[in-house]
Amino acid sequence: MSEQTRNFSLCGHSGAGKTALSEAMLFNMGVVNRLGRIDDGTTTSDYDSAEIERQISLKVSLLNGQWQDHHLNIIDTPGYADFISEAKAALRVSDAMVTVVDSVTGIEIGTERTWNFAADYNLPRVLFINKMDRADADADQVLEMLQERFGRQVVPLQMAVNPGEGFNQIVDLVAMRAYAYQDGKATEGDIPDEVQSRAEELREQLVESIAETDEELMEKYFSEGELTTEDIVAGLRQAVLGREIFPVFFGDAYNNVGIDRLLDALVQYGPSPVEAAGLRFQDGEEQEVELEGTATAPLAALVFKTLAEQHVGELSLLRLFSGAIKPGDEVANSSKRTAERIGQIYHLNGNKRTEVASAEAGDIVALVKLKNTHTTDTLCAKGASLQLPGIAFPEPLIRVAIHAKEQGGEDRVSTGIAQLHEEDPSFIMKYDGEVRQTILLTQGELHLETIVSRLKGRFGVEIEMEVPRIPYRETIRGNADAQYRHKKQSGGRGQFGEVFIRIAPKGRGEGFKFLNEVVGGNIPSNFIPAVEKGVVETLSEGPVAGYQVIDVAVTVYDGKHHPVDSDEVSFKLAGSHAFKDAFIKAKPVLLEPIYQLEITVPEEFMGDVMGDLSSRRGRISGMDADGHFQVIHAEAPLAEIDRYATLLRSMTQGKGFHAQRFDRYEEVPGDIMAKVIENSQKNKGKEAA
């Protein structure tokens, strides 16, 4: 039953302990009989050889188990910045998020980003302050940081009794009972005298916070001075679902302290799939749609991840928002407008599969051997056309040019990359005809490394990388006239065509315009299109440095023809040469792509980052404070921000990140323009050789 299911993702910064928490949850649910360790490469979640080697999660891992007669679907997500898109995909199909926070470092950039993703999806959020056994753990300071950043809705439901080395005691502020842990097992008891008054103070704050979210509870609290436990539990659940309270829990996942209490809370206060935020959305025509999260409703399911597993093939990870499926069912892929037949259905725990007879609303399962269904596709009832909102992945930040190491290997590279892209749409590969290179765009350096490694490991293809060329543009600042006569006589019929043209600059973004002002038939009208064709073909490889020409107006106003020797080829060549001559005389300039940057860094790195931006011809347009972070709004030329994500991470000790997007083209300064032209001529010489 959907009401007995809970779907949540574990998110947060890299190293906060998400995978250790997922392992402790599985242990408590009896899915595993011993706690796997990241150092030993024995966790259920991080089973990939690259994850074991690097000791970090590189992709989402789907886990499940039973707790208090409820089925829990848990998605462990990577915290490393290069793989943040995996967390975004996981949150798209989750009903709540557990934000895992380190007890010493508190809020980090990964905490912020995933919190914002969850807010975009309107998800209830729970905070778990982990690693409370660290010698320098500071529960109060981290709690204060969370409240300062995420608001007064951040309310502790527990109190850590003895933070630091040997941490093993928690007070439940709802039940007002203490829990002491020994080897992961809790013993319930009275609250120790030395923390009784502090616990009462925190409970009063909790009750007030709950009462503030409901008028009836507020009136009862004011008139009676207290709320019953039943009132607190019911009010708290509604406040969590309404995102009016973000409850905080404390624990130590590595030593399995407090994990059972967190699981209890997720069952008690977390949303069921019937209450999921994902059931309500706007369709392509901005009409409000509300799905019914039940098995009897029409099918609506979203593929949020595609995995390639040895001996199995492709696994499609699927969240059913409504309806049900079983093997043999025919369904529609409304994203691709194709039909699919459902094969085997599995529950996953890492790479361990358990076949199930069917799946229904609220389930998160893996399907095998779907013909043409990939990440972000919607499956719906046969004959229906419903499309669920997809997943908007962050813009890639690293840009490299690639080619096959072996001659003739380009097709295998394309095939391999295409298959990897179906599994991971957060990177892009495209052939850029302007710079004549195949460009691979990824979320970061490690993301790039994993793609290259998978290409080699799975497809036996090696690639070489180089710095991608910049797609400069050429244009003019002045007006000019030019005349060119094309004449060729080599026995028999010759070639002849003469044109007079003038060129003028157009406004940025106005494009190319061709005008015919020839009068008196000096160029017969049937040859005018040939003149235009000659000019247009030259636009793709400009006269200055071989880059695309933009924003010019060309007018042909006179010419000469020969009644026998003139033909289309003659006028095409004359038009091309006349254009080149005029262009060089019309104060030509190079334009370069300018990117908008939004750089988020802790305040202590502001000076370094701003100084570095200035050295990259960057311009800062503004700054905003965002909690403990500063957001710098800037712009810089693409030529100066090659692999900027890597540089920023190095400058900020991994605590900064940025987003970038193309904005416009702008003139290249004269000294840099001279270097670009010189390099272009050298490259032409190499290609000719």
XYZ file of C-alpha atoms in Angstrom:
689
model
C 0.000 0.000 0.000
C 1.242 3.488 -0.888
C 0.442 4.823 2.600
C 2.947 2.335 4.047
C 5.824 3.507 1.821
C 8.426 6.203 2.469
C 10.728 7.518 -0.270
C 13.663 9.728 0.648
C 17.139 10.708 -0.553
C 20.229 11.112 1.599
C 21.950 14.317 0.474
C 24.688 16.657 1.624
C 28.304 17.637 1.116
C 30.949 15.074 0.227
C 32.266 13.339 3.341
C 29.284 14.174 5.588
C 28.567 10.450 6.020
C 25.623 9.713 3.719
C 26.864 6.286 2.641
C 27.696 5.325 6.247
C 24.164 6.415 7.204
C 22.618 4.330 4.407
C 24.639 1.313 5.585
C 23.491 1.789 9.200
C 19.873 2.057 8.016
C 20.176 -1.227 6.090
C 21.762 -2.861 9.144
C 18.941 -1.709 11.422
C 16.345 -2.958 8.927
C 18.045 -6.366 8.838
C 18.966 -6.100 5.144
C 22.662 -6.649 5.971
C 23.993 -8.522 8.996
C 27.151 -6.468 9.426
C 28.012 -2.831 8.832
C 29.972 -2.367 5.610
C 32.829 0.138 5.689
C 33.897 2.627 3.020
C 37.586 2.068 3.871
C 37.184 -1.667 3.207
C 35.064 -1.172 0.071
C 32.278 -3.250 1.636
C 29.308 -0.849 1.705
C 26.150 -1.895 -0.134
C 25.775 1.504 -1.753
C 29.275 2.102 -3.180
C 29.787 -1.144 -5.099
C 31.323 0.247 -8.302
C 35.086 -0.419 -8.605
C 35.777 3.302 -9.177
C 33.773 4.182 -6.031
C 35.677 1.617 -3.975
C 39.005 2.905 -5.301
C 38.210 6.605 -4.722
C 36.167 6.018 -1.549
C 33.419 8.393 -2.670
C 29.996 7.858 -4.273
C 29.942 8.565 -8.015
C 26.282 7.803 -8.740
C 22.958 7.283 -6.999
C 22.394 3.965 -5.305
C 18.895 2.619 -4.703
C 18.307 0.809 -1.393
C 15.220 -0.552 0.346
C 14.012 -2.376 3.431
C 11.219 -2.728 5.991
C 10.847 -0.679 9.172
C 7.810 -0.670 11.459
C 5.569 -2.289 8.831
C 6.606 0.338 6.283
C 8.580 -0.122 3.063
C 11.449 2.369 2.852
C 13.052 3.325 -0.472
C 16.334 5.097 0.246
C 18.471 6.794 -2.404
C 22.088 7.383 -1.407
C 23.460 10.274 -3.477
C 26.985 11.544 -4.215
C 28.064 14.731 -2.442
C 31.044 15.495 -4.670
C 30.321 18.588 -6.776
C 30.949 16.869 -10.135
C 28.085 14.449 -9.461
C 25.570 16.843 -7.889
C 23.244 16.215 -10.848
C 22.776 12.660 -9.499
C 21.354 14.161 -6.292
C 19.069 16.415 -8.321
C 17.717 13.390 -10.218
C 17.196 11.455 -6.970
C 15.308 14.346 -5.355
C 13.008 14.573 -8.387
C 11.558 11.151 -7.461
C 11.808 11.444 -3.662
C 9.075 12.549 -1.287
C 11.498 13.954 1.309
C 15.189 14.697 1.801
C 17.452 13.787 4.699
C 20.222 16.400 4.730
C 23.323 14.910 6.331
C 25.509 17.521 8.048
C 28.973 17.086 9.564
C 29.007 17.947 13.301
C 32.156 20.064 12.907
C 32.079 21.695 9.473
C 28.304 22.276 9.447
C 26.867 23.816 6.274
C 29.042 23.338 3.208
C 28.443 24.037 -0.450
C 26.947 20.583 -1.102
C 24.502 21.150 1.786
C 23.392 24.430 0.219
C 22.984 23.151 -3.313
C 20.972 20.048 -2.453
C 18.829 22.057 -0.012
C 17.974 24.434 -2.851
C 17.163 21.528 -5.194
C 14.776 20.098 -2.577
C 13.199 23.542 -2.107
C 12.643 23.764 -5.890
C 10.787 20.428 -5.700
C 8.780 21.558 -2.596
C 10.077 18.606 -0.570
C 9.859 18.241 3.213
C 13.374 18.142 4.703
C 14.916 16.461 7.741
C 18.393 17.338 9.055
C 20.692 14.691 10.506
C 23.788 16.038 12.279
C 26.259 13.189 11.899
C 29.656 12.299 13.378
C 28.675 13.483 16.848
C 31.544 11.341 18.193
C 34.195 13.677 16.762
C 36.333 15.243 19.490
C 35.495 18.759 18.278
C 31.784 18.096 17.573
C 29.739 21.183 18.430
C 26.008 20.459 18.296
C 24.921 23.924 19.451
C 27.111 25.786 16.975
C 26.006 23.653 14.009
C 22.352 23.973 15.055
C 22.736 27.751 15.278
C 24.352 27.786 11.825
C 21.464 25.753 10.378
C 18.832 28.020 11.942
C 20.631 31.130 10.759
C 20.838 29.793 7.203
C 17.571 27.872 6.769
C 15.354 29.804 9.166
C 13.418 29.297 12.381
C 11.735 26.252 10.821
C 14.898 24.323 11.752
C 13.847 22.786 15.084
C 15.639 20.024 17.047
C 13.540 16.983 18.005
C 16.455 15.617 20.001
C 19.256 16.746 22.256
C 22.769 15.280 22.120
C 23.681 14.505 25.751
C 27.420 13.813 25.474
C 28.807 15.096 22.142
C 32.461 14.303 21.433
C 34.474 11.129 21.875
C 32.333 8.333 23.276
C 29.073 10.000 22.188
C 26.224 7.554 22.816
C 23.280 9.366 24.469
C 20.298 11.210 22.995
C 17.199 12.760 24.535
C 13.945 12.488 22.550
C 12.238 15.867 23.092
C 8.812 14.567 22.018
C 8.699 11.535 24.343
C 11.031 13.206 26.900
C 12.997 9.985 27.277
C 16.733 9.314 27.074
C 18.375 6.660 24.900
C 21.846 5.281 25.616
C 23.592 3.190 22.949
C 25.936 0.269 23.375
C 27.125 -1.534 20.215
C 24.306 0.095 18.235
C 21.569 -1.093 20.643
C 19.537 1.525 22.523
C 18.447 1.365 26.149
C 15.574 3.669 27.088
C 15.682 5.494 30.410
C 15.011 8.704 32.313
C 16.664 11.944 31.260
C 19.911 12.451 33.256
C 19.510 15.096 35.985
C 22.366 17.235 34.671
C 20.568 17.864 31.346
C 16.942 17.786 32.552
C 16.474 21.574 32.650
C 18.080 22.054 29.210
C 15.869 19.287 27.775
C 12.750 20.951 29.223
C 13.792 24.283 27.729
C 14.293 22.707 24.276
C 10.995 20.838 24.527
C 9.176 24.074 25.291
C 10.745 25.658 22.191
C 9.662 22.624 20.146
C 6.066 22.770 21.406
C 5.915 26.514 20.695
C 7.232 25.950 17.159
C 4.573 23.291 16.516
C 1.785 25.422 18.023
C 2.753 28.354 15.781
C 1.988 26.270 12.675
C -1.678 25.616 13.595
C -4.285 28.032 14.990
C -6.171 25.378 16.985
C -2.970 24.121 18.590
C -1.922 27.698 19.325
C -5.203 28.411 21.139
C -4.943 25.163 23.102
C -1.327 25.876 24.029
C -2.156 29.382 25.258
C -5.170 28.247 27.271
C -3.657 25.077 28.772
C 0.057 25.924 28.733
C 0.941 22.525 27.244
C 0.073 20.144 24.417
C -0.482 16.411 24.751
C 1.974 14.015 23.115
C -0.783 13.140 20.601
C -1.204 16.841 19.743
C 2.546 17.249 19.351
C 2.921 14.208 17.068
C -0.077 15.123 14.871
C 0.898 18.811 14.700
C 4.518 17.963 14.002
C 3.625 15.658 11.118
C 1.479 18.334 9.466
C 4.195 20.958 10.003
C 6.848 18.682 8.442
C 4.613 17.919 5.444
C 3.848 21.627 5.039
C 7.582 22.504 5.208
C 6.888 24.685 8.246
C 9.279 22.657 10.398
C 12.571 21.040 9.356
C 13.280 18.628 12.239
C 16.854 18.041 13.422
C 18.272 14.727 14.681
C 21.698 13.826 16.061
C 23.735 10.669 15.659
C 26.838 8.801 14.653
C 26.197 6.644 11.586
C 29.574 4.889 11.739
C 28.821 3.498 15.210
C 25.066 3.158 14.584
C 24.051 5.658 17.265
C 20.626 7.269 16.824
C 19.841 5.678 13.454
C 16.842 3.699 14.738
C 15.319 6.923 16.117
C 15.834 8.650 12.755
C 14.100 5.747 10.966
C 11.218 5.955 13.463
C 10.835 9.664 12.718
C 10.904 9.184 8.929
C 8.066 6.666 9.229
C 6.108 8.763 11.730
C 6.529 12.245 10.242
C 7.571 11.664 6.624
C 5.142 11.945 3.698
C 3.614 8.869 2.122
C 3.510 8.700 -1.706
C -0.169 9.709 -1.528
C 1.016 13.042 -0.048
C 3.982 13.444 -2.431
C 4.808 16.909 -3.748
C 5.566 15.303 -7.143
C 1.879 14.505 -7.704
C 1.196 18.180 -8.489
C 2.811 19.954 -11.425
C 2.224 22.166 -14.449
C 2.104 20.525 -17.870
C 3.659 21.907 -21.067
C 0.734 24.293 -21.499
C 1.094 25.532 -17.898
C -2.112 23.804 -16.833
C -2.201 22.484 -13.267
C -2.151 18.678 -13.133
C -2.750 16.620 -10.004
C -2.140 12.878 -10.072
C -3.812 10.416 -7.752
C -1.050 8.483 -6.000
C -2.861 5.148 -5.999
C -2.424 1.799 -7.762
C -5.843 2.039 -9.440
C -5.129 5.403 -11.114
C -3.681 5.581 -14.674
C 0.059 4.886 -14.880
C 2.492 7.807 -14.511
C 6.153 6.903 -13.928
C 9.496 8.651 -14.437
C 12.871 7.095 -15.280
C 15.407 9.034 -13.204
C 18.525 6.950 -13.800
C 19.820 4.389 -16.280
C 22.469 1.932 -15.099
C 24.525 -0.500 -17.154
C 25.179 -3.610 -15.079
C 27.355 -6.557 -16.056
C 25.440 -9.730 -17.008
C 22.127 -7.816 -16.900
C 22.421 -5.003 -19.420
C 20.603 -1.744 -18.966
C 18.584 -1.140 -15.802
C 16.044 1.702 -15.803
C 15.394 3.085 -12.308
C 11.765 4.124 -12.208
C 9.486 5.947 -9.765
C 5.779 5.218 -10.075
C 3.769 8.293 -9.103
C 0.459 6.607 -9.903
C -0.864 3.362 -11.361
C 0.753 -0.080 -11.353
C 2.825 -2.340 -13.617
C 3.591 -6.046 -13.911
C 5.712 -8.086 -16.341
C 4.074 -8.374 -19.750
C 2.198 -5.051 -19.522
C 2.318 -2.819 -22.574
C 2.865 0.836 -21.709
C 3.589 4.049 -23.611
C 6.800 6.052 -23.486
C 5.203 9.463 -24.001
C 8.601 11.211 -24.206
C 9.664 9.143 -27.235
C 6.142 8.322 -28.497
C 6.969 4.629 -28.542
C 5.541 1.529 -26.881
C 7.353 -0.587 -24.278
C 6.667 -4.012 -22.839
C 7.450 -4.387 -19.139
C 9.908 -7.201 -18.392
C 11.309 -8.239 -15.028
C 10.856 -5.823 -12.113
C 13.408 -5.598 -9.305
C 13.947 -3.987 -5.940
C 17.597 -2.980 -5.576
C 20.040 -2.828 -2.717
C 23.114 -1.471 -4.457
C 23.893 -4.066 -7.132
C 21.858 -6.811 -5.444
C 18.517 -7.432 -7.141
C 15.330 -8.985 -5.771
C 12.662 -9.769 -8.353
C 9.115 -8.642 -7.512
C 5.813 -9.623 -9.121
C 4.560 -6.059 -9.633
C 5.045 -2.419 -8.671
C 2.525 0.271 -7.820
C 2.223 3.971 -7.012
C 4.979 5.010 -4.615
C 7.380 2.217 -5.573
C 10.891 2.886 -6.856
C 12.054 -0.110 -8.871
C 14.445 -1.226 -11.599
C 13.230 -2.482 -14.981
C 15.364 -4.457 -17.426
C 15.577 -4.545 -21.205
C 13.393 -1.579 -22.092
C 13.957 -0.972 -25.808
C 14.041 2.779 -26.110
C 13.543 4.281 -22.657
C 16.198 6.334 -20.910
C 16.740 8.874 -18.149
C 13.995 11.568 -17.840
C 11.495 9.582 -19.968
C 7.873 9.199 -18.827
C 6.049 5.868 -18.958
C 2.255 6.093 -18.940
C -0.807 4.041 -19.808
C -1.032 2.747 -23.369
C -2.783 5.332 -25.527
C -2.145 8.168 -23.036
C 0.180 11.118 -23.663
C 0.875 12.377 -20.125
C 4.391 13.733 -19.651
C 5.848 14.243 -16.200
C 8.251 17.147 -15.625
C 11.771 15.910 -16.356
C 15.051 16.764 -14.642
C 16.882 20.004 -15.447
C 20.535 19.087 -15.010
C 23.081 21.795 -14.107
C 24.992 23.347 -17.017
C 28.337 21.570 -17.637
C 31.418 23.496 -16.478
C 34.389 21.759 -18.126
C 34.944 21.895 -21.882
C 37.498 19.722 -23.721
C 38.108 18.755 -27.332
C 38.392 15.008 -27.892
C 39.337 12.613 -30.665
C 39.955 8.880 -30.870
C 43.497 7.797 -30.059
C 43.481 5.226 -32.851
C 42.854 6.173 -36.440
C 39.365 5.152 -37.517
C 38.115 4.955 -33.926
C 35.760 7.952 -34.148
C 32.646 5.819 -34.712
C 33.396 3.702 -31.637
C 33.938 6.859 -29.579
C 30.573 8.238 -30.762
C 28.775 4.959 -30.013
C 30.333 4.681 -26.544
C 29.660 8.316 -25.636
C 26.055 8.040 -26.870
C 25.447 5.037 -24.620
C 27.089 6.708 -21.617
C 24.974 9.817 -22.238
C 21.791 7.737 -22.040
C 22.909 6.693 -18.556
C 24.160 10.152 -17.561
C 22.562 13.108 -19.404
C 24.489 15.634 -17.279
C 27.329 15.689 -19.827
C 27.098 16.717 -23.477
C 29.095 15.776 -26.565
C 28.729 17.756 -29.771
C 30.641 18.393 -32.953
C 31.357 22.107 -33.295
C 31.621 22.849 -37.003
C 32.930 26.353 -36.322
C 36.078 25.182 -34.560
C 36.085 21.787 -36.339
C 36.403 19.833 -33.088
C 34.332 17.335 -31.137
C 33.637 18.986 -27.773
C 32.890 17.114 -24.543
C 31.252 19.185 -21.786
C 31.214 17.736 -18.263
C 30.345 18.805 -14.717
C 33.974 18.794 -13.590
C 37.403 17.201 -13.795
C 36.495 13.988 -11.951
C 33.306 13.637 -14.002
C 35.482 13.878 -17.130
C 37.888 11.265 -15.750
C 35.092 8.796 -15.017
C 33.637 9.187 -18.531
C 37.059 8.566 -20.114
C 37.609 5.585 -17.803
C 34.198 4.059 -18.619
C 34.800 4.531 -22.341
C 38.014 2.553 -22.067
C 36.725 -0.085 -19.639
C 33.400 -0.827 -21.313
C 33.962 -0.017 -24.962
C 37.718 -0.509 -25.317
C 38.074 3.008 -26.721
C 40.774 5.475 -25.726
C 40.510 9.181 -26.426
C 42.971 12.033 -26.488
C 42.047 15.455 -25.150
C 43.155 18.951 -26.029
C 42.169 22.507 -25.197
C 39.135 23.389 -27.332
C 39.395 26.274 -29.735
C 37.376 29.376 -28.961
C 34.522 30.132 -31.412
C 35.520 33.729 -32.130
C 33.516 35.813 -34.597
C 34.633 38.400 -37.143
C 32.847 41.655 -37.914
C 33.594 45.245 -38.965
C 33.414 48.710 -37.439
C 33.617 50.774 -40.642
C 32.297 51.032 -44.199
C 34.252 50.084 -47.306
C 33.927 49.556 -51.046
C 35.692 46.998 -53.201
C 35.726 45.867 -56.793
C 36.879 42.519 -58.104
C 37.122 41.187 -61.644
C 37.302 37.444 -62.192
C 38.696 36.699 -65.645
C 40.010 33.417 -66.970
C 40.922 32.623 -70.575
C 42.426 29.258 -71.416
C 41.257 28.415 -74.896
C 37.619 27.885 -75.707
C 35.021 29.531 -73.542
C 36.472 31.712 -70.753
C 35.178 32.997 -67.419
C 34.274 36.600 -66.668
C 32.486 38.439 -63.899
C 33.108 41.793 -62.243
C 31.349 43.141 -59.159
C 31.399 46.355 -57.133
C 30.232 46.006 -53.530
C 30.070 48.091 -50.391
C 29.853 46.733 -46.876
C 28.654 48.308 -43.637
C 28.379 47.144 -40.011
C 25.029 46.109 -38.535
C 23.914 46.119 -34.902
C 25.063 43.246 -32.697
C 22.825 40.251 -33.253
C 21.191 41.652 -36.412
C 22.932 39.118 -38.644
C 23.766 39.312 -42.352
C 21.901 41.269 -45.001
C 22.435 41.264 -48.782
C 21.093 44.080 -50.985
C 20.988 44.403 -54.761
C 21.247 47.969 -56.128
C 22.503 47.128 -59.629
C 20.697 49.108 -62.327
C 20.820 49.040 -66.089
C 21.548 45.329 -66.338
C 25.314 45.701 -65.756
C 25.007 42.385 -63.911
C 22.122 40.376 -65.357
C 19.544 39.586 -62.666
C 20.070 35.833 -63.039
C 23.696 36.242 -61.809
C 22.848 38.277 -58.668
C 22.099 35.104 -56.594
C 25.570 33.808 -57.559
C 27.173 36.993 -56.183
C 25.206 36.535 -52.947
C 26.209 32.873 -52.765
C 29.885 33.804 -53.095
C 29.561 36.255 -50.204
C 27.540 33.864 -47.996
C 30.019 31.014 -48.462
C 32.822 33.334 -47.325
C 30.955 34.211 -44.110
C 31.695 30.794 -42.576
C 35.454 31.386 -42.759
C 36.211 35.069 -42.369
C 39.089 36.926 -44.061
C 40.872 37.969 -40.835
C 41.427 34.700 -38.955
C 39.062 32.162 -40.485
C 36.188 32.630 -38.002
C 32.501 33.098 -38.785
C 31.518 36.596 -39.964
C 28.456 38.201 -38.365
C 26.452 41.430 -38.435
C 27.389 42.898 -41.824
C 25.328 44.373 -44.645
C 26.621 43.803 -48.192
C 25.336 45.784 -51.161
C 26.212 44.921 -54.750
C 25.746 48.152 -56.712
C 27.564 47.705 -60.033
C 29.496 45.300 -62.199
C 30.240 44.091 -65.700
C 29.472 40.944 -67.601
C 30.458 39.278 -70.873
C 27.702 37.967 -73.127
C 29.562 34.668 -73.720
C 32.086 34.118 -70.901
C 30.007 35.192 -67.883
C 28.468 32.428 -65.789
C 27.366 31.753 -62.202
C 30.785 30.454 -61.108
C 32.493 33.644 -62.329
C 30.146 35.919 -60.384
C 30.285 33.697 -57.301
C 34.100 33.933 -57.242
C 34.013 37.675 -57.953
C 31.516 38.204 -55.107
C 33.649 36.199 -52.677
C 36.902 38.040 -53.494
C 35.266 41.476 -53.498
C 33.772 40.759 -50.070
C 37.153 39.695 -48.643
C 38.840 42.829 -49.992
C 36.124 45.135 -48.632
C 36.100 43.383 -45.253
C 39.839 43.922 -44.688
C 39.403 47.644 -45.470
C 36.368 48.100 -43.155
C 38.190 48.142 -39.765
C 37.698 44.436 -38.996
C 37.573 43.215 -35.398
C 37.337 39.881 -33.627
C 34.516 39.172 -31.191
C 34.780 36.657 -28.339
C 32.112 34.813 -26.334
C 31.444 36.366 -22.924
C 30.009 34.177 -20.164
C 27.964 35.187 -17.138
C 29.383 33.673 -13.943
C 27.709 33.158 -10.591
C 30.381 32.162 -8.087
C 29.424 31.016 -4.585
C 32.254 30.982 -2.035
C 32.750 31.285 1.727
C 33.566 34.865 2.689
C 37.203 34.144 3.568
C 37.999 33.333 -0.087
C 36.386 36.447 -1.582
C 39.646 38.381 -2.021
C 41.466 35.543 -3.782
C 38.561 34.799 -6.112
C 37.993 38.446 -7.067
C 41.711 39.010 -7.654
C 41.865 35.935 -9.857
C 38.820 37.106 -11.836
C 40.504 40.445 -12.549
C 43.545 38.612 -13.908
C 41.186 36.787 -16.307
C 39.754 39.995 -17.773
C 36.677 39.375 -15.639
C 34.272 42.131 -14.591
C 32.357 41.931 -11.326
C 28.805 43.240 -11.597
C 27.600 42.643 -8.050
C 27.694 40.588 -4.868
C 25.042 39.099 -2.596
C 25.336 37.611 0.864
C 23.777 34.162 1.074
C 24.091 32.880 4.626
C 27.719 31.956 5.231
C 28.469 32.321 1.538
C 29.029 35.234 -0.796
C 27.659 35.087 -4.330
C 29.771 36.984 -6.864
C 28.054 37.978 -10.115
C 30.621 38.472 -12.852
C 31.351 38.048 -16.523
C 34.487 36.851 -18.269
C 35.625 35.763 -21.739
C 35.360 32.031 -22.442
C 39.042 32.045 -23.439
C 39.981 32.956 -19.854
C 37.834 30.465 -17.928
C 39.036 27.159 -19.332
C 38.604 24.573 -16.528
C 37.596 27.326 -14.114
C 35.660 24.814 -11.966
C 38.947 23.055 -11.156
C 40.776 26.314 -10.425
C 37.963 27.556 -8.182
C 37.908 24.307 -6.231
C 41.659 24.594 -5.706
C 41.416 28.264 -4.641
C 38.639 27.594 -2.116
C 39.755 24.210 -0.709
C 36.771 22.596 -2.415
C 34.279 24.957 -0.745
C 33.327 27.086 -3.762
C 31.334 26.374 -6.897
C 30.103 28.326 -9.867
C 27.533 28.278 -12.631
C 28.224 29.720 -16.061
C 26.202 30.444 -19.170
C 26.861 32.102 -22.499
C 25.704 35.724 -22.593
C 26.937 37.600 -25.680
C 29.818 38.399 -28.021
C 32.137 41.340 -27.374
C 35.171 42.896 -29.092
C 38.555 41.334 -28.361
C 41.172 43.862 -27.138
C 43.743 44.740 -29.813
C 46.799 43.045 -28.263
C 44.895 39.801 -27.719
C 43.350 40.003 -31.197
C 46.847 40.104 -32.724
C 47.810 36.916 -30.834
C 44.604 35.130 -31.876
C 45.229 36.009 -35.548
C 48.854 34.853 -35.283
C 47.808 31.511 -33.728
C 45.120 31.061 -36.352
C 47.626 31.544 -39.166
C 50.029 29.064 -37.524
C 47.237 26.470 -37.235
C 46.299 26.997 -40.888
C 49.927 26.413 -41.823
C 49.995 23.155 -39.825
C 46.734 21.945 -41.390
C 48.023 22.778 -44.872
C 51.243 20.870 -44.158
